[in-house]
PDB file of C-alpha atoms in Angstrom:
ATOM      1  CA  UNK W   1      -1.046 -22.645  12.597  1.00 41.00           C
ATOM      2  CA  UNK W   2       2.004 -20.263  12.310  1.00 45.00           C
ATOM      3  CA  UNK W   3       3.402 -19.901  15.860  1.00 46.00           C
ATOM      4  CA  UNK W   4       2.437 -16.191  16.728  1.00 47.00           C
ATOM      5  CA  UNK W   5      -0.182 -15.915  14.112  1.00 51.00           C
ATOM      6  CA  UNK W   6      -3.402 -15.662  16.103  1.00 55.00           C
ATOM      7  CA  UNK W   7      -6.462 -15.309  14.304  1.00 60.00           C
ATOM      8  CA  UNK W   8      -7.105 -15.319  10.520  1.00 57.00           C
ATOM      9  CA  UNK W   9      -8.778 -12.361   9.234  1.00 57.00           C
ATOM     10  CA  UNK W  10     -12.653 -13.220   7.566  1.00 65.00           C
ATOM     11  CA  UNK W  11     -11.130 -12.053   4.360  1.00 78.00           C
ATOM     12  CA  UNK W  12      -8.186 -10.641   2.724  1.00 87.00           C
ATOM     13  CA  UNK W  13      -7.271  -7.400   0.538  1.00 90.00           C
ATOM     14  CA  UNK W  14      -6.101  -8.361  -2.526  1.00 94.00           C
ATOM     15  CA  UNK W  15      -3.005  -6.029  -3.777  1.00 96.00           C
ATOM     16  CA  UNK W  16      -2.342  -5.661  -7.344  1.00 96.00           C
ATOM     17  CA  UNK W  17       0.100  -3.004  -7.786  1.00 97.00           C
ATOM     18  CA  UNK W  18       2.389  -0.586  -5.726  1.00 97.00           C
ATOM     19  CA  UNK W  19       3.406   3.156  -6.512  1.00 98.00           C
ATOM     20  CA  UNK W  20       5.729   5.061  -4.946  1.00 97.00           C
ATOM     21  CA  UNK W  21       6.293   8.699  -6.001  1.00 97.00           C
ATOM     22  CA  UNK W  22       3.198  11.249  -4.547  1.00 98.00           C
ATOM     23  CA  UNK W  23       3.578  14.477  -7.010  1.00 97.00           C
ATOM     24  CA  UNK W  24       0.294  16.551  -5.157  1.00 98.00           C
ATOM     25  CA  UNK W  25      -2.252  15.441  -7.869  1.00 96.00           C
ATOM     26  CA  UNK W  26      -1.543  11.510  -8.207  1.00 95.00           C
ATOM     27  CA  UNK W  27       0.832   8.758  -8.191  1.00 97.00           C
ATOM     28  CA  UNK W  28       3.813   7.449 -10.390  1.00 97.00           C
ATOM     29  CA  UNK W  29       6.576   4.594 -10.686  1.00 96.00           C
ATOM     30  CA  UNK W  30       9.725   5.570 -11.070  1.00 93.00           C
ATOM     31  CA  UNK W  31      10.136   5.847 -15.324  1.00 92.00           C
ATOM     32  CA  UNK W  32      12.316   2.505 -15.668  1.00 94.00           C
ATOM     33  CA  UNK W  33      11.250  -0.736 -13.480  1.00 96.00           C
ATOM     34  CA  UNK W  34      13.367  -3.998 -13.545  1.00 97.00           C
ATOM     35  CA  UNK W  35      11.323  -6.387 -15.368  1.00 97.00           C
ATOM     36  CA  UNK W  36      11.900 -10.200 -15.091  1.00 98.00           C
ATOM     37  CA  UNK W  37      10.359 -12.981 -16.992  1.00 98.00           C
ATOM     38  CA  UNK W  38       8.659 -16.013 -15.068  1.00 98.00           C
ATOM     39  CA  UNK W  39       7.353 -19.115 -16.105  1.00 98.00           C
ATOM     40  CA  UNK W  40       4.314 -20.116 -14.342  1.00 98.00           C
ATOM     41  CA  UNK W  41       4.423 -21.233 -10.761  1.00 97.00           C
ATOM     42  CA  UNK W  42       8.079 -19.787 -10.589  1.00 97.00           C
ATOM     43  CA  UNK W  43       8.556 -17.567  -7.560  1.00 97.00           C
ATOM     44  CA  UNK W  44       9.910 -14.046  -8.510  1.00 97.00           C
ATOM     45  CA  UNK W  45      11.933 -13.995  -4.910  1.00 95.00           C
ATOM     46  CA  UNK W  46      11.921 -16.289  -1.690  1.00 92.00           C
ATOM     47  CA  UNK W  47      10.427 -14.060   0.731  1.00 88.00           C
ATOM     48  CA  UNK W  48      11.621 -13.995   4.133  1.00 84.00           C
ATOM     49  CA  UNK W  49      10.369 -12.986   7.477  1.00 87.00           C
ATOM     50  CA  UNK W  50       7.177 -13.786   9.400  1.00 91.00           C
ATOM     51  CA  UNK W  51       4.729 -14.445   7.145  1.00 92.00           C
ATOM     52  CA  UNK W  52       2.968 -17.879   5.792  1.00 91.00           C
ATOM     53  CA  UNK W  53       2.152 -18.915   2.265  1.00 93.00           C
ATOM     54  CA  UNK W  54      -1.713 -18.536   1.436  1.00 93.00           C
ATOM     55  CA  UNK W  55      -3.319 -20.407  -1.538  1.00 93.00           C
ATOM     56  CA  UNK W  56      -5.676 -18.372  -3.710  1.00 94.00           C
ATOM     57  CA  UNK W  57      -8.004 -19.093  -6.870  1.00 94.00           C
ATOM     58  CA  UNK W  58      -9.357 -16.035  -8.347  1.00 95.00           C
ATOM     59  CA  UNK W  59     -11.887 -15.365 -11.142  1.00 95.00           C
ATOM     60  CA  UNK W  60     -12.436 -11.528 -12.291  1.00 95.00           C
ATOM     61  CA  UNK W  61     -15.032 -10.152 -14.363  1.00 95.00           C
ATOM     62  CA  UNK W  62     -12.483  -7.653 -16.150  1.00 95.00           C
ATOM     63  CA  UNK W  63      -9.442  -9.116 -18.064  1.00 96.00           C
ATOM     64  CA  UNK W  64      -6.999  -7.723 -15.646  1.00 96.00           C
ATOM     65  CA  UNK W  65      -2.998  -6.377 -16.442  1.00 97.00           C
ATOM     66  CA  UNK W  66      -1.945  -7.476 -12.969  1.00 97.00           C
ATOM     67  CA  UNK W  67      -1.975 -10.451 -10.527  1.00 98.00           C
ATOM     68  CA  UNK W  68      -4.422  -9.874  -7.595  1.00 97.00           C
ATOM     69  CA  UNK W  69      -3.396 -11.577  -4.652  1.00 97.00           C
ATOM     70  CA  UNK W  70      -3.593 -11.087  -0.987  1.00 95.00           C
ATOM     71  CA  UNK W  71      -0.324  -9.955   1.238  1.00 93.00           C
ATOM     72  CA  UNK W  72       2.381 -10.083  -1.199  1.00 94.00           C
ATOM     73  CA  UNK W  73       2.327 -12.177  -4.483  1.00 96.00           C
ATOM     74  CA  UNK W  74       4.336 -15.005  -4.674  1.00 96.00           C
ATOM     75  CA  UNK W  75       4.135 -17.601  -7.429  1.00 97.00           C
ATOM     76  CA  UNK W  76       0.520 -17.450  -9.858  1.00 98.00           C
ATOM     77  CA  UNK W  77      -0.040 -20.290 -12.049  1.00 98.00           C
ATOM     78  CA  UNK W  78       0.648 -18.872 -15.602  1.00 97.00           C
ATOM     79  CA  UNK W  79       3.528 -17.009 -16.785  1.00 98.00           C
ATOM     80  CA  UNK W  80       4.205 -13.376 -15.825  1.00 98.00           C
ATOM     81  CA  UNK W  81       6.513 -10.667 -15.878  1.00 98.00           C
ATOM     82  CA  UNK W  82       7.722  -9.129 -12.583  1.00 98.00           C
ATOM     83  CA  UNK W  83       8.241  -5.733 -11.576  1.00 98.00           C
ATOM     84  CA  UNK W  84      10.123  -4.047  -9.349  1.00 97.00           C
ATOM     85  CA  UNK W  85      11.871  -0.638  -8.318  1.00 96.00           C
ATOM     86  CA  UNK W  86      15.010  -2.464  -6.839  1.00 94.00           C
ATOM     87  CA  UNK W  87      15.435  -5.999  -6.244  1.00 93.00           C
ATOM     88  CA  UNK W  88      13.041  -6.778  -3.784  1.00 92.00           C
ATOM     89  CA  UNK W  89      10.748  -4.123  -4.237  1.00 95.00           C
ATOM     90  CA  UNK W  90       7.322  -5.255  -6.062  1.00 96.00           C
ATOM     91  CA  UNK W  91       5.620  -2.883  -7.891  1.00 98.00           C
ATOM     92  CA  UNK W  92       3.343  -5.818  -9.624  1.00 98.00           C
ATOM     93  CA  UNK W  93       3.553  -9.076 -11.647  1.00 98.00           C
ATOM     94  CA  UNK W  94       2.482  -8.364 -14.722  1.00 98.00           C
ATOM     95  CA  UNK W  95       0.183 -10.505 -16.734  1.00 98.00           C
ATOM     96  CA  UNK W  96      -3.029 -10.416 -18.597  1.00 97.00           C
ATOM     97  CA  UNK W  97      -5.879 -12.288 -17.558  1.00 97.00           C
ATOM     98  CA  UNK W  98      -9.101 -13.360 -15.666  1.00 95.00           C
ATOM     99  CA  UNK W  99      -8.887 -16.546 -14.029  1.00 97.00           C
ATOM    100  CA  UNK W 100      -5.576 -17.697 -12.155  1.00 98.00           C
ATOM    101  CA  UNK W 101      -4.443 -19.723  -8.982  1.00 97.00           C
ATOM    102  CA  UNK W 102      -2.082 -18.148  -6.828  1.00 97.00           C
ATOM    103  CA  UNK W 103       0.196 -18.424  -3.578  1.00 96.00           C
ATOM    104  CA  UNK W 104       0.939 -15.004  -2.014  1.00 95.00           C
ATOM    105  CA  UNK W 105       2.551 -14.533   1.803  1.00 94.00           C
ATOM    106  CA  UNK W 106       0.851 -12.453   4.114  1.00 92.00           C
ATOM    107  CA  UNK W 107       1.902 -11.496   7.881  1.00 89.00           C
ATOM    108  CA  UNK W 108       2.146 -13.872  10.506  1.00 90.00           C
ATOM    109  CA  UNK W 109       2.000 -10.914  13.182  1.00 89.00           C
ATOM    110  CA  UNK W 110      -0.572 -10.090  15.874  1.00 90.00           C
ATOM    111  CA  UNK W 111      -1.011  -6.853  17.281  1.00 92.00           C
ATOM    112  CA  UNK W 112       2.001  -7.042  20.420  1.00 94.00           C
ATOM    113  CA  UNK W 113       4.063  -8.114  18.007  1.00 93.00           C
ATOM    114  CA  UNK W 114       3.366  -5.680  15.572  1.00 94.00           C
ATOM    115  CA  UNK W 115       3.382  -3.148  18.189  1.00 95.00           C
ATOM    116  CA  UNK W 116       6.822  -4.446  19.491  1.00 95.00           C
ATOM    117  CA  UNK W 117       8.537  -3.167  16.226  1.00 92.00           C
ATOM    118  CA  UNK W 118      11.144  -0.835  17.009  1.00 92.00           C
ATOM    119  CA  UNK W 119      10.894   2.798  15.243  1.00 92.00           C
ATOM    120  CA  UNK W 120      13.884   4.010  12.143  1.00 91.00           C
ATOM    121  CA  UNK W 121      16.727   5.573  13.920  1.00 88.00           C
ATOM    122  CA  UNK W 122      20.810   5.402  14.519  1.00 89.00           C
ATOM    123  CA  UNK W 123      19.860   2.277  15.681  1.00 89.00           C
ATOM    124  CA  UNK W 124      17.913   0.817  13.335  1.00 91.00           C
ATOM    125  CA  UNK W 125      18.844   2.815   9.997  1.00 93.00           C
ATOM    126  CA  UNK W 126      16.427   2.494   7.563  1.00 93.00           C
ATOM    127  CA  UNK W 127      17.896   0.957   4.412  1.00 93.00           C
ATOM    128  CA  UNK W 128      18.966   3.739   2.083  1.00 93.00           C
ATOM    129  CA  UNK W 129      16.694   2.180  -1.013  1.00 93.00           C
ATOM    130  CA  UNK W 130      13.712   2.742   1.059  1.00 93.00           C
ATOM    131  CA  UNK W 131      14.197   6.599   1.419  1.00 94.00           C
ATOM    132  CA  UNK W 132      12.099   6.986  -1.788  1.00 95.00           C
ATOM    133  CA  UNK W 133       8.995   6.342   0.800  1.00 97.00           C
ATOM    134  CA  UNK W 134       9.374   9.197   2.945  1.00 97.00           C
ATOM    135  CA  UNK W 135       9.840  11.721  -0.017  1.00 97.00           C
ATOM    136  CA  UNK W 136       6.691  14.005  -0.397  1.00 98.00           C
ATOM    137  CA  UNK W 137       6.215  16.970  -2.596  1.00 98.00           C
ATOM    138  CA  UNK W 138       6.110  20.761  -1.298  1.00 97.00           C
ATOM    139  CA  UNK W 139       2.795  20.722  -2.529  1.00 98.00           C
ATOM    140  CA  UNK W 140       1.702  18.677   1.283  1.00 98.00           C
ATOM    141  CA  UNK W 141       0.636  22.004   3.009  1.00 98.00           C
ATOM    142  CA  UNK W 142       1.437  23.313   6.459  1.00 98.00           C
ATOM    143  CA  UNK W 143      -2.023  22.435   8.142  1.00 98.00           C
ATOM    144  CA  UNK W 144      -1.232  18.533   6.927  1.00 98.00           C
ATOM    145  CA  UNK W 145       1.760  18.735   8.233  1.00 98.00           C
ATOM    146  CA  UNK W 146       0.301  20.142  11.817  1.00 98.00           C
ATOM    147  CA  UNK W 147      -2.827  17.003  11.547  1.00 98.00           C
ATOM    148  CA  UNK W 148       0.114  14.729  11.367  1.00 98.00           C
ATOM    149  CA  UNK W 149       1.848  15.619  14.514  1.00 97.00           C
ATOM    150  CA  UNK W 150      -1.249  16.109  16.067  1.00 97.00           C
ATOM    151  CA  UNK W 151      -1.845  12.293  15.190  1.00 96.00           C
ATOM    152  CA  UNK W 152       1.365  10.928  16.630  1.00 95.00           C
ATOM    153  CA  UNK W 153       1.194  12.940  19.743  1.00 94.00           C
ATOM    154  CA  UNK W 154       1.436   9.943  22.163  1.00 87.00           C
ATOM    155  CA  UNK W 155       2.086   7.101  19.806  1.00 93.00           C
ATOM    156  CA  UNK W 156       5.034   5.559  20.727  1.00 93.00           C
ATOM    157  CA  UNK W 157       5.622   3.156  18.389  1.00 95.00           C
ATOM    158  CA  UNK W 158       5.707   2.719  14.323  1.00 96.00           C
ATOM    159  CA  UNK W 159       2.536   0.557  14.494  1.00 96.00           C
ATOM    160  CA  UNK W 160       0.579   2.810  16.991  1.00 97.00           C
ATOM    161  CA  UNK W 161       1.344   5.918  14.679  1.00 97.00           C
ATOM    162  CA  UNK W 162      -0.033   4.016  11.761  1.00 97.00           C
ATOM    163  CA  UNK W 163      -3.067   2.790  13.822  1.00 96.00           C
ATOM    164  CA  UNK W 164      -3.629   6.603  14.945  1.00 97.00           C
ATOM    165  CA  UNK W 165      -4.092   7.376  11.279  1.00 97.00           C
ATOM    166  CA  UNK W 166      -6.254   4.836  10.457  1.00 96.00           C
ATOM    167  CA  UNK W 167      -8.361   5.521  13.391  1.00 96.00           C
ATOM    168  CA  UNK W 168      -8.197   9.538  12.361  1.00 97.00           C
ATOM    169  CA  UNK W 169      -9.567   8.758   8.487  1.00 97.00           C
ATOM    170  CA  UNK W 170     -12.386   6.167   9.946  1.00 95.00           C
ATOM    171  CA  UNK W 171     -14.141   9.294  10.294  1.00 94.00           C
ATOM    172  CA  UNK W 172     -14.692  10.698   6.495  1.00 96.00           C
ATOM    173  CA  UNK W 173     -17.776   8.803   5.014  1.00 95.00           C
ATOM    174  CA  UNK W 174     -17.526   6.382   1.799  1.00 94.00           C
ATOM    175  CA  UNK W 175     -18.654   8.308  -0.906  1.00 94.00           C
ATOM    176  CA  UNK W 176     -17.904   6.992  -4.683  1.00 92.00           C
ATOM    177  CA  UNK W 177     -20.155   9.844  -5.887  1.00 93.00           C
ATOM    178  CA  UNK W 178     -17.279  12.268  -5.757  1.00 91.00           C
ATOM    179  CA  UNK W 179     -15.866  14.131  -8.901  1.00 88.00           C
ATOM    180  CA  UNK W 180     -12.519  15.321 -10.209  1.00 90.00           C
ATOM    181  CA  UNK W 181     -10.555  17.728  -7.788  1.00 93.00           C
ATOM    182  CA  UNK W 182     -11.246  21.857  -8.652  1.00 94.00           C
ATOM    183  CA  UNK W 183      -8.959  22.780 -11.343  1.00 94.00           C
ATOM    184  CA  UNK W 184      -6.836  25.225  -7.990  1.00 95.00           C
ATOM    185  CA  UNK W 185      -6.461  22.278  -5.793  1.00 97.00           C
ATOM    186  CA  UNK W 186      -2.837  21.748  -5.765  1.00 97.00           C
ATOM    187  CA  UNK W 187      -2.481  19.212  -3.349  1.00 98.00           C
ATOM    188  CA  UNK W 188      -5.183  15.955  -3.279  1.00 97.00           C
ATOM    189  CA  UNK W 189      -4.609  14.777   0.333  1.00 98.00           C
ATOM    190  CA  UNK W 190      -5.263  18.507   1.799  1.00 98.00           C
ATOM    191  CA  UNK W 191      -8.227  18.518  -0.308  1.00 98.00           C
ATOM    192  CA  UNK W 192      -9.469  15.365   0.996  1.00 98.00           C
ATOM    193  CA  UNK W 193      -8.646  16.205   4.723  1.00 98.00           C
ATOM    194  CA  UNK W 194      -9.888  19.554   5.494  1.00 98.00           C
ATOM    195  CA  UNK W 195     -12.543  20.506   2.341  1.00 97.00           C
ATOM    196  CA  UNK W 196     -13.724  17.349   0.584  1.00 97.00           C
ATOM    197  CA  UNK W 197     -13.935  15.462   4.161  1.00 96.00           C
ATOM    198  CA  UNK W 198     -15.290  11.871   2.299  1.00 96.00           C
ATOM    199  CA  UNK W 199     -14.421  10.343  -0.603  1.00 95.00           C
ATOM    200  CA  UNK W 200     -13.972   7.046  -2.224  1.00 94.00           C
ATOM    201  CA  UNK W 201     -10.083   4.184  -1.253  1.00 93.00           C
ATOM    202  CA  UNK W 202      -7.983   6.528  -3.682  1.00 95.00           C
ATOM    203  CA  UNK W 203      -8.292   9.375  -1.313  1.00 96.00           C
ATOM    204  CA  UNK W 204      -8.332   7.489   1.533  1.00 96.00           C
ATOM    205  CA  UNK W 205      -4.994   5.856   0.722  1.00 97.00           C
ATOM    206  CA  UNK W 206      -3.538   9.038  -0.682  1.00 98.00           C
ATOM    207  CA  UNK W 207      -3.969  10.744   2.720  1.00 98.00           C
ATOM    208  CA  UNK W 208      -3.095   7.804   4.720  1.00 98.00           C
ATOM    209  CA  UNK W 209       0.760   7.611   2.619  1.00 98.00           C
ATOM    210  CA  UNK W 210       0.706  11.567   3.117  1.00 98.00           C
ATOM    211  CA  UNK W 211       0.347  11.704   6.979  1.00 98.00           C
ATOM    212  CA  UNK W 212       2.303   8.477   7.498  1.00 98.00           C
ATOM    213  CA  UNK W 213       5.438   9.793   5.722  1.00 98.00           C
ATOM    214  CA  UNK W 214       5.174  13.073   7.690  1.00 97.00           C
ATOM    215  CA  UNK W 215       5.266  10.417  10.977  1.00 96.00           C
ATOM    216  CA  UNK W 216       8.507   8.654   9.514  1.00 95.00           C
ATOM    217  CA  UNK W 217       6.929   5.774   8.602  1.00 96.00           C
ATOM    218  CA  UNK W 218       8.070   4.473   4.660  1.00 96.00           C
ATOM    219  CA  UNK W 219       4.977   4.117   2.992  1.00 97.00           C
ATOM    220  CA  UNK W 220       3.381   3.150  -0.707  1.00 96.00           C
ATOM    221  CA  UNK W 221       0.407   3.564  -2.246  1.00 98.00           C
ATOM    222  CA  UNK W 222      -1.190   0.198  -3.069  1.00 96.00           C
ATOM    223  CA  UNK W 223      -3.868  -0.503  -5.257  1.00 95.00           C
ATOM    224  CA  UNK W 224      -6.483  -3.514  -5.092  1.00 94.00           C
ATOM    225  CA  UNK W 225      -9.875  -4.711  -3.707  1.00 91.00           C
TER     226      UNK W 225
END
């Protein structure tokens, strides 16, 4: 057991790939992406920090353009391209395929811990590379912008803030029955938040990135299961 890691979650999220630029309506990448070629079982970086490895073996039913893996993909057992917006900075690991073994790292955090974390400020100055996940669009709307410092009213640290929000969105229902956006909604988290009020992970994560940018916490939108 990793020393501070106290309970293992009954199942994991699997992450396939990350996007970073929010223009109202959906999500982008940034046009060009560093691409590096891998042979299989090759890590694409040593990652640092608390986390521990985690050994997966996953079978799809779709032939997939991406490596599913929990916490952060490390090392999958055929060859694959990886992607990133800087060095360090995954956007995915490219491959096709439907059947693959492979070791990821997730956190080794509990909740004090966690909770611990010091916020971004003089000092602790956010690295400049990571600005790109606090930009939003002037599409995110004045009563967004209010909800969010509503939310962090009394959070006092970066992990409370981002628990706030998840506690706030717990309270849309699951609904994959929605449709497409009206043709004069402008901006899809302010839809989702005050008119729409459920919906299906795409607008749950767009809203989550939304409000935790306004709280100064860098955030991307992550696809997966």
């Amino acid at each position: 057991p990793f020393l501070g890691y106290d309970q293992p979650p009954l199942g994991h999220p699997l992450r396939g790939a990350t996007f970073s630029d929010y223009d109202g309506l959906g999500w982008n990448n940034p046009a060009k992406l560093e691409l590096t070629r891998h042979e299989a079982e090759e890590a694409w970086a040593e990652l640092s920090g608390p986390r521990r490895p985690l050994l997966q073996s996953v079978n799809l039913e779709f032939t997939s353009g991406v490596i599913y893996a929990a916490g952060e993909p490390q090392a999958p057992s055929i060859a694959y391209v990886a992607q990133e917006r800087f060095p360090g900075d995954l956007v995915a690991l490219a491959v096709r395929t439907r059947s693959y073994t492979v070791v990821s790292q997730i956190p080794a955090l509990n909740a004090a811990e966690l909770d611990a974390l010091p916020a971004w400020g003089p000092g602790n100055p956010l690295l400049p590379e990571y600005a790109i996940y606090l930009a939003l669009p002037a599409t995110v709307t004045p009563r967004t912008r209010d909800l969010a410092a509503q939310l962090m009213a009394g959070a006092a640290t970066p992990y409370a803030a981002a628990n706030a929000i998840e506690e706030y969105l717990r309270q849309y229902p699951y609904d994959l029955e929605i449709g497409a956006p009206p043709e004069d909604v402008t901006d899809v988290a302010d839809y989702f938040l005050f008119d729409l009020k459920r919906g299906y992970c795409d607008y749950y994560a767009t809203a989550f990135v939304v409000l935790a940018r306004l709280a100064g916490l860098p955030t991307r939108f992550v696809t997966g299961f």
